[in-house]
PDB file of C-alpha atoms in Angstrom:
ATOM      1  CA  UNK A  18      97.901 -34.105 -49.909  1.00 56.00           C
ATOM      2  CA  UNK A  19      98.216 -31.638 -52.765  1.00 66.00           C
ATOM      3  CA  UNK A  20      96.119 -28.501 -52.848  1.00 74.00           C
ATOM      4  CA  UNK A  21      92.918 -29.204 -54.774  1.00 70.00           C
ATOM      5  CA  UNK A  22      90.920 -26.732 -56.789  1.00 68.00           C
ATOM      6  CA  UNK A  23      87.350 -26.318 -55.547  1.00 70.00           C
ATOM      7  CA  UNK A  24      86.189 -25.634 -59.091  1.00 72.00           C
ATOM      8  CA  UNK A  25      87.450 -28.953 -60.450  1.00 78.00           C
ATOM      9  CA  UNK A  26      86.420 -32.559 -60.061  1.00 85.00           C
ATOM     10  CA  UNK A  27      89.322 -34.832 -59.152  1.00 90.00           C
ATOM     11  CA  UNK A  28      89.815 -38.547 -59.732  1.00 96.00           C
ATOM     12  CA  UNK A  29      89.895 -40.368 -56.387  1.00 97.00           C
ATOM     13  CA  UNK A  30      91.163 -43.938 -56.552  1.00 98.00           C
ATOM     14  CA  UNK A  31      90.923 -46.406 -53.682  1.00 98.00           C
ATOM     15  CA  UNK A  32      90.059 -49.997 -52.879  1.00 98.00           C
ATOM     16  CA  UNK A  33      86.406 -50.632 -52.074  1.00 98.00           C
ATOM     17  CA  UNK A  34      85.557 -54.007 -50.567  1.00 98.00           C
ATOM     18  CA  UNK A  35      88.679 -55.536 -52.079  1.00 97.00           C
ATOM     19  CA  UNK A  36      88.292 -54.075 -55.578  1.00 98.00           C
ATOM     20  CA  UNK A  37      90.014 -51.021 -57.064  1.00 98.00           C
ATOM     21  CA  UNK A  38      87.577 -48.209 -57.832  1.00 98.00           C
ATOM     22  CA  UNK A  39      87.697 -44.571 -58.836  1.00 98.00           C
ATOM     23  CA  UNK A  40      85.216 -41.745 -58.559  1.00 97.00           C
ATOM     24  CA  UNK A  41      85.245 -38.161 -59.776  1.00 95.00           C
ATOM     25  CA  UNK A  42      84.781 -35.807 -56.826  1.00 95.00           C
ATOM     26  CA  UNK A  43      84.845 -32.145 -56.002  1.00 93.00           C
ATOM     27  CA  UNK A  44      86.999 -31.517 -52.913  1.00 93.00           C
ATOM     28  CA  UNK A  45      83.906 -30.850 -50.782  1.00 94.00           C
ATOM     29  CA  UNK A  46      82.091 -34.110 -51.734  1.00 96.00           C
ATOM     30  CA  UNK A  47      81.444 -36.327 -48.730  1.00 97.00           C
ATOM     31  CA  UNK A  48      82.452 -39.990 -48.715  1.00 98.00           C
ATOM     32  CA  UNK A  49      78.801 -40.948 -48.148  1.00 98.00           C
ATOM     33  CA  UNK A  50      77.803 -39.297 -51.410  1.00 97.00           C
ATOM     34  CA  UNK A  51      80.761 -40.727 -53.335  1.00 98.00           C
ATOM     35  CA  UNK A  52      80.012 -44.233 -52.058  1.00 98.00           C
ATOM     36  CA  UNK A  53      76.240 -44.128 -52.490  1.00 97.00           C
ATOM     37  CA  UNK A  54      75.814 -42.034 -55.629  1.00 96.00           C
ATOM     38  CA  UNK A  55      79.173 -42.370 -57.329  1.00 96.00           C
ATOM     39  CA  UNK A  56      79.789 -46.079 -56.717  1.00 97.00           C
ATOM     40  CA  UNK A  57      76.392 -47.546 -55.789  1.00 96.00           C
ATOM     41  CA  UNK A  58      77.433 -48.730 -52.297  1.00 96.00           C
ATOM     42  CA  UNK A  59      74.017 -47.901 -50.853  1.00 96.00           C
ATOM     43  CA  UNK A  60      74.519 -49.956 -47.681  1.00 94.00           C
ATOM     44  CA  UNK A  61      76.286 -46.898 -46.280  1.00 95.00           C
ATOM     45  CA  UNK A  62      73.290 -45.018 -44.924  1.00 94.00           C
ATOM     46  CA  UNK A  63      72.991 -41.291 -44.361  1.00 94.00           C
ATOM     47  CA  UNK A  64      71.296 -40.472 -41.081  1.00 91.00           C
ATOM     48  CA  UNK A  65      72.121 -37.388 -39.077  1.00 90.00           C
ATOM     49  CA  UNK A  66      74.930 -36.054 -41.324  1.00 91.00           C
ATOM     50  CA  UNK A  67      76.732 -34.903 -38.156  1.00 93.00           C
ATOM     51  CA  UNK A  68      78.604 -38.099 -37.167  1.00 91.00           C
ATOM     52  CA  UNK A  69      76.302 -38.829 -34.232  1.00 92.00           C
ATOM     53  CA  UNK A  70      73.995 -41.650 -35.357  1.00 95.00           C
ATOM     54  CA  UNK A  71      76.628 -44.009 -36.790  1.00 95.00           C
ATOM     55  CA  UNK A  72      74.531 -45.184 -39.760  1.00 95.00           C
ATOM     56  CA  UNK A  73      77.293 -44.171 -42.188  1.00 97.00           C
ATOM     57  CA  UNK A  74      80.147 -45.999 -40.447  1.00 98.00           C
ATOM     58  CA  UNK A  75      82.694 -47.549 -42.803  1.00 98.00           C
ATOM     59  CA  UNK A  76      86.179 -48.973 -42.330  1.00 98.00           C
ATOM     60  CA  UNK A  77      89.078 -46.952 -43.703  1.00 98.00           C
ATOM     61  CA  UNK A  78      92.272 -49.001 -43.598  1.00 98.00           C
ATOM     62  CA  UNK A  79      90.563 -51.222 -41.029  1.00 97.00           C
ATOM     63  CA  UNK A  80      89.497 -48.443 -38.646  1.00 98.00           C
ATOM     64  CA  UNK A  81      85.866 -47.335 -38.213  1.00 98.00           C
ATOM     65  CA  UNK A  82      85.095 -43.868 -39.559  1.00 98.00           C
ATOM     66  CA  UNK A  83      81.964 -41.823 -40.111  1.00 98.00           C
ATOM     67  CA  UNK A  84      81.588 -41.425 -43.871  1.00 98.00           C
ATOM     68  CA  UNK A  85      79.435 -38.313 -43.376  1.00 97.00           C
ATOM     69  CA  UNK A  86      82.431 -36.567 -41.763  1.00 97.00           C
ATOM     70  CA  UNK A  87      84.975 -37.818 -44.297  1.00 98.00           C
ATOM     71  CA  UNK A  88      85.658 -36.125 -47.592  1.00 97.00           C
ATOM     72  CA  UNK A  89      85.768 -38.387 -50.632  1.00 97.00           C
ATOM     73  CA  UNK A  90      89.243 -37.085 -51.536  1.00 97.00           C
ATOM     74  CA  UNK A  91      90.496 -38.418 -48.186  1.00 97.00           C
ATOM     75  CA  UNK A  92      89.856 -41.946 -49.477  1.00 98.00           C
ATOM     76  CA  UNK A  93      92.596 -41.632 -52.118  1.00 97.00           C
ATOM     77  CA  UNK A  94      94.840 -44.697 -51.953  1.00 98.00           C
ATOM     78  CA  UNK A  95      93.023 -46.132 -48.949  1.00 98.00           C
ATOM     79  CA  UNK A  96      91.269 -49.431 -48.350  1.00 98.00           C
ATOM     80  CA  UNK A  97      87.563 -48.899 -47.655  1.00 98.00           C
ATOM     81  CA  UNK A  98      85.117 -51.517 -46.427  1.00 98.00           C
ATOM     82  CA  UNK A  99      81.370 -50.991 -46.384  1.00 98.00           C
ATOM     83  CA  UNK A 100      78.683 -53.391 -45.189  1.00 97.00           C
ATOM     84  CA  UNK A 101      78.598 -54.843 -48.709  1.00 96.00           C
ATOM     85  CA  UNK A 102      82.162 -56.075 -48.138  1.00 97.00           C
ATOM     86  CA  UNK A 103      81.545 -57.978 -44.895  1.00 97.00           C
ATOM     87  CA  UNK A 104      80.078 -61.142 -46.422  1.00 95.00           C
ATOM     88  CA  UNK A 105      82.638 -63.719 -47.576  1.00 94.00           C
ATOM     89  CA  UNK A 106      80.621 -64.417 -50.741  1.00 93.00           C
ATOM     90  CA  UNK A 107      77.557 -62.968 -52.425  1.00 90.00           C
ATOM     91  CA  UNK A 108      75.411 -65.877 -51.227  1.00 94.00           C
ATOM     92  CA  UNK A 109      76.871 -66.143 -47.688  1.00 96.00           C
ATOM     93  CA  UNK A 110      76.663 -63.944 -44.620  1.00 97.00           C
ATOM     94  CA  UNK A 111      79.599 -63.186 -42.344  1.00 97.00           C
ATOM     95  CA  UNK A 112      79.595 -64.750 -38.877  1.00 97.00           C
ATOM     96  CA  UNK A 113      78.436 -61.445 -37.401  1.00 97.00           C
ATOM     97  CA  UNK A 114      75.713 -60.909 -40.014  1.00 97.00           C
ATOM     98  CA  UNK A 115      74.409 -64.454 -39.478  1.00 97.00           C
ATOM     99  CA  UNK A 116      74.319 -63.900 -35.704  1.00 98.00           C
ATOM    100  CA  UNK A 117      72.325 -60.687 -36.255  1.00 96.00           C
ATOM    101  CA  UNK A 118      69.876 -62.681 -38.332  1.00 96.00           C
ATOM    102  CA  UNK A 119      69.515 -65.453 -35.731  1.00 97.00           C
ATOM    103  CA  UNK A 120      68.988 -62.980 -32.885  1.00 96.00           C
ATOM    104  CA  UNK A 121      66.642 -60.688 -34.822  1.00 93.00           C
ATOM    105  CA  UNK A 122      69.120 -57.888 -34.118  1.00 93.00           C
ATOM    106  CA  UNK A 123      67.631 -55.651 -36.767  1.00 88.00           C
ATOM    107  CA  UNK A 124      64.190 -54.399 -37.486  1.00 87.00           C
ATOM    108  CA  UNK A 125      64.073 -51.495 -39.887  1.00 88.00           C
ATOM    109  CA  UNK A 126      67.741 -52.095 -40.745  1.00 88.00           C
ATOM    110  CA  UNK A 127      68.678 -48.449 -41.099  1.00 89.00           C
ATOM    111  CA  UNK A 128      71.325 -48.499 -38.354  1.00 93.00           C
ATOM    112  CA  UNK A 129      72.420 -52.096 -38.937  1.00 95.00           C
ATOM    113  CA  UNK A 130      75.150 -51.486 -41.513  1.00 96.00           C
ATOM    114  CA  UNK A 131      77.017 -49.035 -39.288  1.00 97.00           C
ATOM    115  CA  UNK A 132      76.674 -51.232 -36.212  1.00 97.00           C
ATOM    116  CA  UNK A 133      77.956 -54.270 -38.126  1.00 98.00           C
ATOM    117  CA  UNK A 134      80.975 -52.311 -39.348  1.00 98.00           C
ATOM    118  CA  UNK A 135      81.842 -51.021 -35.858  1.00 98.00           C
ATOM    119  CA  UNK A 136      81.426 -54.454 -34.279  1.00 98.00           C
ATOM    120  CA  UNK A 137      83.461 -56.097 -37.061  1.00 97.00           C
ATOM    121  CA  UNK A 138      86.414 -53.823 -36.299  1.00 98.00           C
ATOM    122  CA  UNK A 139      86.000 -54.138 -32.539  1.00 98.00           C
ATOM    123  CA  UNK A 140      85.774 -57.944 -32.501  1.00 97.00           C
ATOM    124  CA  UNK A 141      88.920 -58.154 -34.597  1.00 95.00           C
ATOM    125  CA  UNK A 142      90.760 -56.168 -31.904  1.00 96.00           C
ATOM    126  CA  UNK A 143      88.974 -57.632 -28.883  1.00 96.00           C
ATOM    127  CA  UNK A 144      88.072 -61.316 -29.411  1.00 95.00           C
ATOM    128  CA  UNK A 145      86.790 -61.727 -25.843  1.00 96.00           C
ATOM    129  CA  UNK A 146      84.644 -58.652 -25.241  1.00 97.00           C
ATOM    130  CA  UNK A 147      82.693 -58.019 -22.095  1.00 97.00           C
ATOM    131  CA  UNK A 148      79.067 -57.005 -22.304  1.00 96.00           C
ATOM    132  CA  UNK A 149      80.038 -53.544 -21.062  1.00 97.00           C
ATOM    133  CA  UNK A 150      82.574 -53.161 -23.891  1.00 98.00           C
ATOM    134  CA  UNK A 151      80.031 -54.265 -26.491  1.00 97.00           C
ATOM    135  CA  UNK A 152      77.466 -51.824 -25.113  1.00 96.00           C
ATOM    136  CA  UNK A 153      80.043 -49.060 -25.343  1.00 96.00           C
ATOM    137  CA  UNK A 154      80.742 -49.829 -29.012  1.00 97.00           C
ATOM    138  CA  UNK A 155      77.056 -50.110 -29.885  1.00 95.00           C
ATOM    139  CA  UNK A 156      76.307 -47.021 -27.801  1.00 93.00           C
ATOM    140  CA  UNK A 157      77.961 -44.976 -30.556  1.00 92.00           C
ATOM    141  CA  UNK A 158      75.012 -45.836 -32.815  1.00 94.00           C
ATOM    142  CA  UNK A 159      71.432 -44.697 -32.712  1.00 91.00           C
ATOM    143  CA  UNK A 160      68.923 -47.540 -33.057  1.00 88.00           C
ATOM    144  CA  UNK A 161      65.275 -46.727 -32.505  1.00 85.00           C
ATOM    145  CA  UNK A 162      63.854 -50.208 -33.087  1.00 85.00           C
ATOM    146  CA  UNK A 163      65.661 -53.020 -31.271  1.00 78.00           C
ATOM    147  CA  UNK A 164      66.448 -51.680 -27.823  1.00 80.00           C
ATOM    148  CA  UNK A 165      70.038 -52.983 -28.358  1.00 92.00           C
ATOM    149  CA  UNK A 166      69.510 -56.238 -26.382  1.00 94.00           C
ATOM    150  CA  UNK A 167      69.386 -58.519 -29.449  1.00 95.00           C
ATOM    151  CA  UNK A 168      72.345 -56.654 -30.958  1.00 96.00           C
ATOM    152  CA  UNK A 169      74.458 -57.381 -27.874  1.00 97.00           C
ATOM    153  CA  UNK A 170      73.332 -61.029 -27.863  1.00 97.00           C
ATOM    154  CA  UNK A 171      74.294 -61.365 -31.531  1.00 97.00           C
ATOM    155  CA  UNK A 172      77.673 -59.722 -30.965  1.00 98.00           C
ATOM    156  CA  UNK A 173      78.430 -62.026 -28.028  1.00 98.00           C
ATOM    157  CA  UNK A 174      77.515 -65.098 -30.072  1.00 98.00           C
ATOM    158  CA  UNK A 175      79.612 -63.918 -33.021  1.00 98.00           C
ATOM    159  CA  UNK A 176      82.590 -63.277 -30.731  1.00 97.00           C
ATOM    160  CA  UNK A 177      82.295 -66.826 -29.345  1.00 97.00           C
ATOM    161  CA  UNK A 178      82.032 -68.346 -32.831  1.00 96.00           C
ATOM    162  CA  UNK A 179      84.945 -66.321 -34.191  1.00 95.00           C
ATOM    163  CA  UNK A 180      87.095 -67.227 -31.208  1.00 93.00           C
ATOM    164  CA  UNK A 181      86.265 -70.941 -31.594  1.00 93.00           C
ATOM    165  CA  UNK A 182      87.075 -70.790 -35.306  1.00 90.00           C
ATOM    166  CA  UNK A 183      90.446 -69.128 -34.691  1.00 87.00           C
ATOM    167  CA  UNK A 184      91.301 -71.660 -31.967  1.00 86.00           C
ATOM    168  CA  UNK A 185      90.429 -74.611 -34.212  1.00 82.00           C
ATOM    169  CA  UNK A 186      92.592 -73.308 -37.082  1.00 75.00           C
ATOM    170  CA  UNK A 187      95.445 -72.554 -34.668  1.00 67.00           C
ATOM    171  CA  UNK A 188      95.235 -76.114 -33.311  1.00 62.00           C
ATOM    172  CA  UNK A 189      95.501 -77.726 -36.763  1.00 60.00           C
ATOM    173  CA  UNK A 190      98.968 -79.063 -37.597  1.00 55.00           C
ATOM    174  CA  UNK A 191     100.889 -77.149 -40.223  1.00 48.00           C
ATOM    175  CA  UNK A 192     101.270 -78.913 -43.525  1.00 45.00           C
ATOM    176  CA  UNK A 193     105.033 -78.955 -44.105  1.00 42.00           C
TER     177      UNK A 193
END
């Protein structure tokens, strides 16, 4: 990365939830601020600002990252997914979001976006998670409302549904 002047705002271009975007940022601007204030992606919440609570978790090139510990300039050329990008359409929830809804896995909703992002990435890598593994992933997030039990139930259901969906598409004959 080139040396950036602290006195100048720089154009940072990246893909946000599948769409190219750009934001003007000083080198010290955090990704949380660029996303929320520069681009209006307010689903990325700011909690502890120390990377501990997990409310600001986003995906950068498919890997979970704490946006409060990431500089906006580090997003240059990257693919970023926030909670707004999880749903397949504006009027439809993702499998994981729908499971959260069915299991009442959110109350105040402050931590939910970060938990959804972390679980989304984890379930992509581990389609058959154990309860212990799910608790470990969710344990990286601070939730003061749910007690985590409904979150784990929702994640287990989503994993089952995603696995069934991938098995049914794999079993379909290829159209040659």
